[in-house]
Structure formats: C-alpha cells, structure tokens
Short mmCIF file of C-alpha atoms in Angstrom, two decimals:
data_model
loop_
_atom_site.label_atom_id
_atom_site.label_comp_id
_atom_site.label_asym_id
_atom_site.label_seq_id
_atom_site.Cartn_x
_atom_site.Cartn_y
_atom_site.Cartn_z
CA MET C 1 -43.22 -28.92 100.49
CA ALA C 2 -46.70 -27.33 99.64
CA GLU C 3 -44.77 -24.82 97.53
CA LEU C 4 -43.72 -27.49 95.15
CA PHE C 5 -47.33 -28.00 94.13
CA GLU C 6 -48.27 -24.41 93.79
CA ARG C 7 -49.34 -23.13 90.25
CA ARG C 8 -46.95 -20.58 88.81
CA ALA C 9 -48.68 -17.25 87.80
CA ASP C 10 -47.89 -17.98 84.10
CA GLU C 11 -49.07 -21.67 84.06
CA PRO C 12 -52.40 -22.32 82.47
CA GLU C 13 -55.37 -23.62 84.58
CA ILE C 14 -55.53 -27.39 83.91
CA HIS C 15 -58.82 -29.15 84.30
CA PRO C 16 -58.48 -32.92 85.17
CA ALA C 17 -59.54 -35.74 83.02
CA ARG C 18 -63.05 -37.23 83.65
CA LYS C 19 -65.36 -40.02 82.66
CA LEU C 20 -68.88 -39.86 81.50
CA LEU C 21 -71.39 -42.55 80.48
CA GLY C 22 -73.83 -42.52 77.55
CA SER C 23 -75.70 -44.85 75.24
CA VAL C 24 -76.26 -45.39 71.60
CA SER C 25 -79.69 -44.48 70.48
CA ALA C 26 -79.17 -44.96 66.76
CA VAL C 27 -76.69 -46.24 64.21
CA LEU C 28 -76.80 -45.04 60.80
CA GLN C 29 -74.96 -45.39 57.35
CA ALA C 30 -74.82 -43.49 53.99
CA PRO C 31 -74.81 -46.53 51.41
CA GLY C 32 -74.96 -44.51 48.26
CA GLN C 33 -73.12 -41.41 46.87
CA ASP C 34 -75.26 -38.90 49.04
CA PHE C 35 -74.34 -37.98 52.56
CA VAL C 36 -77.78 -38.59 53.89
CA THR C 37 -77.76 -41.67 56.10
CA GLN C 38 -80.33 -44.37 57.03
CA LYS C 39 -80.80 -46.28 60.25
CA VAL C 40 -79.44 -49.87 60.30
CA ASP C 41 -79.00 -52.73 62.89
CA GLY C 42 -75.20 -52.10 63.40
CA LEU C 43 -72.24 -50.26 62.19
CA THR C 44 -69.15 -52.40 61.06
CA LEU C 45 -66.04 -50.48 61.58
CA ASP C 46 -62.49 -51.09 60.38
CA PHE C 47 -59.53 -48.77 60.28
CA ARG C 48 -60.84 -47.04 57.04
CA GLY C 49 -64.11 -46.00 58.76
CA VAL C 50 -67.76 -47.47 58.48
CA VAL C 51 -67.83 -50.31 55.92
CA GLY C 52 -70.03 -49.41 53.06
CA ASP C 53 -70.51 -45.80 54.13
CA VAL C 54 -69.88 -42.91 51.57
CA HIS C 55 -67.20 -41.53 53.94
CA TYR C 56 -65.19 -44.85 54.00
CA GLY C 57 -61.58 -44.65 53.53
CA GLU C 58 -58.02 -43.98 54.77
CA THR C 59 -57.93 -40.75 52.88
CA ARG C 60 -60.27 -38.10 51.66
CA ARG C 61 -60.36 -35.02 49.50
CA SER C 62 -59.86 -31.51 51.14
CA GLY C 63 -62.59 -29.01 50.78
CA GLY C 64 -63.85 -25.70 52.23
CA ARG C 65 -62.75 -26.73 55.73
CA GLU C 66 -59.03 -26.81 54.72
CA PRO C 67 -58.31 -23.65 52.95
CA TRP C 68 -54.55 -24.19 53.45
CA TYR C 69 -54.74 -26.94 50.66
CA PRO C 70 -55.89 -26.58 47.11
CA ARG C 71 -59.40 -28.12 47.00
CA GLY C 72 -59.33 -31.57 46.09
CA THR C 73 -55.98 -32.43 47.85
CA GLU C 74 -55.70 -35.99 49.19
CA MET C 75 -55.38 -35.99 52.95
CA ARG C 76 -55.83 -38.25 56.07
CA ASN C 77 -59.60 -39.02 56.73
CA GLU C 78 -59.95 -37.97 60.37
CA ARG C 79 -63.87 -37.56 59.39
CA GLN C 80 -64.56 -41.14 59.38
CA LEU C 81 -67.73 -40.90 61.58
CA SER C 82 -70.37 -38.12 62.42
CA ILE C 83 -71.70 -38.25 65.91
CA VAL C 84 -74.70 -36.27 67.11
CA ALA C 85 -76.91 -35.70 70.18
CA THR C 86 -80.63 -35.98 70.32
CA ASP C 87 -80.93 -32.82 72.65
CA GLU C 88 -78.70 -30.82 70.48
CA LEU C 89 -80.58 -31.52 67.47
CA ALA C 90 -83.78 -30.50 69.18
CA ALA C 91 -82.21 -27.32 70.28
CA ILE C 92 -81.21 -26.63 66.53
CA ALA C 93 -84.71 -27.29 65.25
CA LYS C 94 -86.40 -25.18 67.76
CA SER C 95 -84.23 -22.27 66.73
CA MET C 96 -84.93 -22.60 63.12
CA GLY C 97 -88.73 -22.92 63.85
CA ILE C 98 -89.11 -26.59 62.68
CA ALA C 99 -90.41 -29.54 64.36
CA ARG C 100 -87.41 -31.70 64.28
CA ILE C 101 -84.07 -32.59 62.59
CA ALA C 102 -83.68 -36.16 62.04
CA PRO C 103 -79.92 -37.19 62.22
CA GLU C 104 -80.27 -38.99 58.81
CA TRP C 105 -80.78 -35.52 57.13
CA ILE C 106 -77.37 -34.34 58.18
CA GLY C 107 -75.47 -37.50 57.54
CA ALA C 108 -74.91 -38.69 61.21
CA ASN C 109 -73.47 -42.26 61.81
CA LEU C 110 -74.20 -42.39 65.55
CA VAL C 111 -76.68 -40.88 67.88
CA LEU C 112 -75.51 -40.62 71.47
CA ASP C 113 -77.83 -39.85 74.47
CA GLY C 114 -76.76 -38.96 77.97
CA VAL C 115 -73.68 -37.25 77.37
CA PRO C 116 -74.11 -33.40 78.25
CA ARG C 117 -72.91 -30.92 75.76
CA LEU C 118 -71.75 -33.56 73.47
CA SER C 119 -70.61 -30.99 70.81
CA MET C 120 -68.22 -29.40 73.27
CA LEU C 121 -66.30 -32.71 74.04
CA PRO C 122 -62.58 -31.72 73.20
CA SER C 123 -60.29 -33.36 70.54
CA GLY C 124 -58.70 -36.28 72.00
CA THR C 125 -61.79 -37.63 73.74
CA MET C 126 -61.96 -41.29 73.59
CA LEU C 127 -65.30 -43.30 73.23
CA PHE C 128 -65.29 -46.81 74.59
CA PHE C 129 -68.16 -48.92 73.41
CA LYS C 130 -69.31 -51.99 75.31
CA GLY C 131 -68.87 -54.09 72.31
CA GLY C 132 -65.38 -53.29 71.97
CA VAL C 133 -65.11 -50.31 69.43
CA THR C 134 -62.91 -47.50 70.39
CA LEU C 135 -63.34 -44.09 68.70
CA LYS C 136 -61.18 -40.90 69.10
CA VAL C 137 -62.77 -37.52 68.62
CA ASP C 138 -61.19 -35.30 66.26
CA GLY C 139 -63.10 -32.23 66.81
CA GLN C 140 -66.47 -30.26 66.16
CA ASN C 141 -68.41 -30.96 62.94
CA VAL C 142 -68.83 -27.46 61.73
CA PRO C 143 -72.35 -26.98 60.31
CA CYS C 144 -72.59 -26.26 56.59
CA ARG C 145 -75.03 -25.03 54.00
CA LEU C 146 -74.96 -28.28 52.25
CA ALA C 147 -76.50 -29.93 55.43
CA GLY C 148 -78.63 -26.96 55.82
CA ARG C 149 -80.28 -27.41 52.46
CA SER C 150 -80.82 -31.07 53.40
CA VAL C 151 -82.55 -30.07 56.52
CA ALA C 152 -84.78 -27.45 54.90
CA GLU C 153 -85.68 -29.79 52.07
CA HIS C 154 -86.72 -32.76 54.41
CA ALA C 155 -88.52 -30.39 56.90
CA GLY C 156 -90.53 -29.03 54.13
CA MET C 157 -89.49 -25.37 54.84
CA PRO C 158 -91.21 -22.85 52.62
CA ASP C 159 -87.90 -20.87 52.11
CA ILE C 160 -85.21 -23.48 51.24
CA GLN C 161 -82.48 -20.88 50.90
CA ALA C 162 -83.35 -19.39 54.36
CA GLY C 163 -83.28 -22.78 55.97
CA GLU C 164 -79.78 -23.46 54.21
CA LEU C 165 -78.44 -20.40 55.88
CA ALA C 166 -80.22 -20.86 59.24
CA PHE C 167 -78.56 -24.30 59.87
CA PRO C 168 -75.09 -23.05 59.92
CA LYS C 169 -76.08 -20.08 62.07
CA PHE C 170 -78.03 -21.98 64.77
CA GLY C 171 -76.10 -25.34 64.52
CA ARG C 172 -72.79 -23.71 65.54
CA ARG C 173 -71.45 -25.79 68.29
CA LEU C 174 -74.33 -28.11 68.51
CA ARG C 175 -73.93 -30.08 65.23
CA GLY C 176 -72.01 -32.79 66.82
CA LEU C 177 -68.46 -34.32 66.41
CA VAL C 178 -66.42 -36.06 63.85
CA ALA C 179 -64.23 -39.00 64.80
CA TRP C 180 -62.04 -41.76 63.60
CA ILE C 181 -61.70 -45.46 64.34
CA GLU C 182 -58.95 -46.45 66.89
CA LYS C 183 -60.15 -49.88 67.46
CA PRO C 184 -62.38 -51.56 65.07
CA GLY C 185 -65.47 -53.89 65.47
CA VAL C 186 -69.33 -53.36 65.58
CA ILE C 187 -71.45 -50.74 67.23
CA GLU C 188 -75.08 -51.65 67.87
CA THR C 189 -78.03 -49.60 68.93
CA GLY C 190 -78.62 -49.64 72.81
CA GLU C 191 -74.88 -50.15 73.56
CA ALA C 192 -73.38 -48.46 76.41
CA VAL C 193 -70.29 -45.94 75.81
CA SER C 194 -67.90 -44.84 78.35
CA VAL C 195 -66.50 -41.24 77.52
CA ARG C 196 -63.06 -40.55 78.55
CA VAL C 197 -62.37 -36.73 78.47
CA PRO C 198 -58.67 -35.73 78.67
CA GLU C 199 -56.96 -33.04 80.69
CA GLN C 200 -57.88 -29.61 79.21
CA TRP C 201 -56.12 -26.35 79.27
CA VAL C 202 -56.25 -23.17 77.19
CA TYR C 203 -52.94 -22.44 75.28
CA ARG C 204 -52.38 -18.79 75.14
#
C-alpha cells in the first residue's frame, strides 16, 4: 500500500498549507488624488475596496505592470489594498541609507507585524481578521520609481533621483503585497489576523 503514496519522479514537490498569526499595527487611507496615505482609526471595506481611498473601485486602469494591454485599459481591480511589514520597510531603509520608510510614503493601507517574510506570501493566501474581514492576496507589490520618489522626498534625501532609483532596487521582494476584499467589514489597529497559506508547488 505504501507504493500508492510514493511521489512520482516527474511530480512536483508540494508544500502543505499552513497557518500563521499576526497583528495589525496600523491602518491607513489615501483620501485624495495622491497615493500617499494617512493613518486612520479604522478601514471600512466593501467589495470595491477601501471606502474613500484613491484606489477604491471594482475596476482600474492598466499601467506599466500590464504590458499586454494598451495603457489605460479598464480591467479588474485586484490591487484594492496595499499591505506592508514593519521589518521589511526597515530593511529597505537600511539598504537605502535612510533612517526609516514610513508606510504612508508608499501608499500602504495595512501594516502587519508578526508575519515572517510577509512579501513572500504566495498568491491565494487568505487573511482572516478578528473583526470579520477576509482578504485574499493577489501577489507581490512590485516597487516602482513613483513610490521611490515619494520616499526620497519625504526622507529628505539630497539626491532625489538616486533615491527614486534605489527604492525599486532595494525594495524588490520586500515592498509588501496587494490584495482584494473577499469578505467586507472594518479593520482596526491592534486587530489579530490569521494567515492561511495555501499548498505550494513550482510549476515547471
């Protein structure tokens, strides 16, 4: 019977699903036309995103991240929230030679603590918040020069262009995640979150 459960030579290695626990250290919203956010008491979420946020909407316009569409094509908004981790922002700041990177500067909506290697959570990871909200991770938030310029300006870097270029370089795989709302509600600072990482394998 043991032979029935042996892995074939051509079968990918599958890593089992797992659970992690974390907490919300800050919630933020971009109330204007700029992507820069500000801290708030709580985030009200519905199926179109963060109510009142600049990225709110069922759809969005394509940009440089979607070269397969003409720029400005209307498409599904899978980037309803930006999620970052305190330790990863500190690592980017250290590499850039600045004291800190505030989550507001790069348009973050949620800051999570206690989840190791947050930016490496795979697509499909589900975040269950104590207050009832459920988010689903779409993927990594690729660092861009626009966010880099914001960091350089807010940090008072003497060479803004150098900072603009440094952020995409040092922020790769540390810039956090984008996610969409699966179950709406309100997320508040200090709330516990259960992270459900799905089965993983490498498709070759």
